[in-house]
Tab-separated table of C-alpha atoms in Angstrom:
chain	number	residue	atom	x	y	z
A	1	MET	CA	59.445	36.953	4.543
A	2	ASP	CA	61.544	39.905	3.449
A	3	TYR	CA	65.094	39.440	2.235
A	4	LYS	CA	67.644	42.232	2.035
A	5	THR	CA	71.149	42.433	0.546
A	6	THR	CA	73.612	45.254	1.198
A	7	SER	CA	76.904	46.008	-0.547
A	8	ASN	CA	79.607	48.644	-0.244
A	9	SER	CA	82.267	49.305	-2.869
A	10	LEU	CA	85.208	51.619	-3.453
A	11	TYR	CA	86.490	52.459	-6.916
A	12	ALA	CA	89.970	53.970	-6.591
A	13	PRO	CA	91.578	54.701	-9.978
A	14	THR	CA	95.312	55.409	-10.183
A	15	THR	CA	94.505	58.988	-11.218
A	16	GLY	CA	91.456	61.070	-10.368
A	17	ALA	CA	88.967	60.946	-7.544
A	18	SER	CA	87.741	57.734	-5.951
A	19	THR	CA	84.055	56.767	-5.818
A	20	THR	CA	82.350	55.029	-2.901
A	21	THR	CA	79.015	53.316	-3.435
A	22	SER	CA	76.600	51.841	-0.919
A	23	SER	CA	73.609	49.915	-2.242
A	24	GLU	CA	70.747	47.890	-0.810
A	25	THR	CA	68.238	45.565	-2.458
A	26	ASN	CA	65.107	44.822	-0.446
A	27	TYR	CA	63.140	41.865	-1.874
A	28	ARG	CA	59.484	42.420	-0.968
A	29	GLU	CA	56.280	40.443	-1.476
A	30	ASN	CA	58.056	37.100	-1.656
A	31	SER	CA	56.499	33.722	-2.249
A	32	LEU	CA	56.532	31.032	0.429
A	33	ALA	CA	60.073	29.826	1.062
A	34	ILE	CA	60.462	26.098	0.510
A	35	GLY	CA	63.557	24.056	1.230
A	36	TYR	CA	65.105	21.241	3.190
A	37	GLN	CA	67.561	20.586	5.975
A	38	ALA	CA	69.662	17.453	6.382
A	39	ALA	CA	72.033	16.430	9.155
A	40	LEU	CA	74.479	13.602	9.677
A	41	GLY	CA	76.210	13.004	12.987
A	42	ILE	CA	77.871	10.586	15.312
A	43	GLN	CA	77.891	10.199	19.098
A	44	PHE	CA	80.636	8.408	20.983
A	45	ARG	CA	81.233	7.443	24.590
A	46	LEU	CA	83.993	9.252	26.488
A	47	GLY	CA	83.203	7.879	29.953
A	48	GLU	CA	80.389	6.438	32.072
A	49	SER	CA	78.264	9.610	31.954
A	50	LEU	CA	80.147	11.643	29.348
A	51	ARG	CA	79.599	11.512	25.608
A	52	GLY	CA	80.888	13.503	22.653
A	53	PHE	CA	79.224	14.241	19.335
A	54	ALA	CA	79.980	15.729	15.932
A	55	GLU	CA	77.567	16.631	13.150
A	56	ILE	CA	77.327	18.207	9.701
A	57	VAL	CA	74.160	20.144	8.811
A	58	ALA	CA	73.182	21.230	5.278
A	59	TYR	CA	70.411	23.733	4.581
A	60	ASN	CA	68.782	24.790	1.300
A	61	GLN	CA	65.895	27.211	0.846
A	62	SER	CA	64.539	29.188	-2.097
A	63	PHE	CA	61.834	31.745	-2.729
A	64	ARG	CA	60.539	33.739	-5.692
A	65	PRO	CA	60.321	37.525	-5.152
A	66	LYS	CA	57.514	39.517	-6.779
A	67	GLU	CA	59.145	42.910	-6.260
A	68	SER	CA	62.405	44.445	-5.069
A	69	LEU	CA	63.417	47.973	-4.093
A	70	TYR	CA	66.974	48.959	-5.053
A	71	THR	CA	68.594	52.047	-3.499
A	72	SER	CA	72.120	53.273	-4.144
A	73	THR	CA	74.224	56.190	-2.898
A	74	SER	CA	77.481	57.111	-4.690
A	75	THR	CA	79.949	59.766	-3.532
A	76	LYS	CA	82.721	61.202	-5.725
A	77	SER	CA	84.710	64.339	-4.886
A	78	GLY	CA	82.178	65.341	-2.215
A	79	SER	CA	79.246	65.088	-4.661
A	80	THR	CA	76.557	62.537	-3.739
A	81	THR	CA	74.209	60.830	-6.192
A	82	LYS	CA	71.210	58.804	-4.983
A	83	SER	CA	69.281	56.305	-7.108
A	84	THR	CA	66.102	54.371	-6.368
A	85	TYR	CA	64.520	51.732	-8.610
A	86	ILE	CA	61.686	49.229	-8.222
A	87	TYR	CA	61.952	45.892	-10.025
A	88	GLN	CA	58.755	43.892	-10.547
A	89	TYR	CA	59.240	40.244	-11.474
A	90	LYS	CA	56.779	38.532	-13.825
A	91	THR	CA	56.548	34.958	-15.084
A	92	GLU	CA	54.944	35.925	-18.406
A	93	GLY	CA	53.673	38.824	-20.496
A	94	GLU	CA	55.251	42.031	-21.748
A	95	TYR	CA	57.914	43.807	-19.753
A	96	THR	CA	57.394	47.559	-19.443
A	97	ASN	CA	59.194	50.449	-17.781
A	98	THR	CA	57.094	53.054	-15.949
A	99	LYS	CA	57.296	55.558	-13.105
A	100	GLN	CA	55.555	55.174	-9.745
A	101	ASP	CA	55.647	58.154	-7.361
A	102	GLY	CA	58.687	59.514	-9.229
A	103	VAL	CA	60.586	56.204	-9.014
A	104	ASP	CA	61.535	54.211	-12.129
A	105	VAL	CA	59.766	50.824	-12.212
A	106	TYR	CA	61.296	48.051	-14.329
A	107	GLN	CA	59.637	44.736	-15.069
A	108	SER	CA	61.763	41.665	-15.678
A	109	ALA	CA	61.606	37.882	-15.724
A	110	SER	CA	60.953	36.096	-12.434
A	111	SER	CA	63.648	33.894	-10.903
A	112	ASN	CA	64.381	31.950	-7.720
A	113	VAL	CA	66.604	33.322	-4.954
A	114	VAL	CA	68.464	30.402	-3.394
A	115	MET	CA	70.041	30.389	0.080
A	116	ASN	CA	72.388	27.561	1.079
A	117	SER	CA	74.539	26.825	4.098
A	118	VAL	CA	76.654	24.012	5.512
A	119	GLY	CA	77.590	23.862	9.185
A	120	VAL	CA	79.748	21.684	11.393
A	121	GLY	CA	79.070	21.189	15.081
A	122	ALA	CA	80.767	19.364	17.936
A	123	GLY	CA	80.075	19.104	21.647
A	124	ILE	CA	80.071	17.150	24.876
A	125	LEU	CA	77.028	15.717	26.672
A	126	PHE	CA	76.813	14.938	30.359
A	127	ARG	CA	74.257	12.269	31.350
A	128	PHE	CA	72.825	12.196	34.893
């Protein structure tokens, strides 16, 4: 499972040129995602063959990435700067900084990436 985040920003000072930045973090080599889903709902009768329902669904999932690739492009006054970094996540040991194919590689402590959502649904059922 790969997981990717993208962000765009604009820095517009009151004087001087503005800077636009677009960045992307691609989490690669992730651990197995583990989580849960829970739902609570009701169903009620609207007629002989017609029923309505409403439900709330909650979802939680987390995974631990082993590596991420960060790329960024900034533009200021027509000049573009591109940056690429690799972050390797470790649970123990020394953290070192190296280069791999001309790209800076940083090692840092491992952490969980958590994804949560809550949804509400409603509908009508027709029974034959």
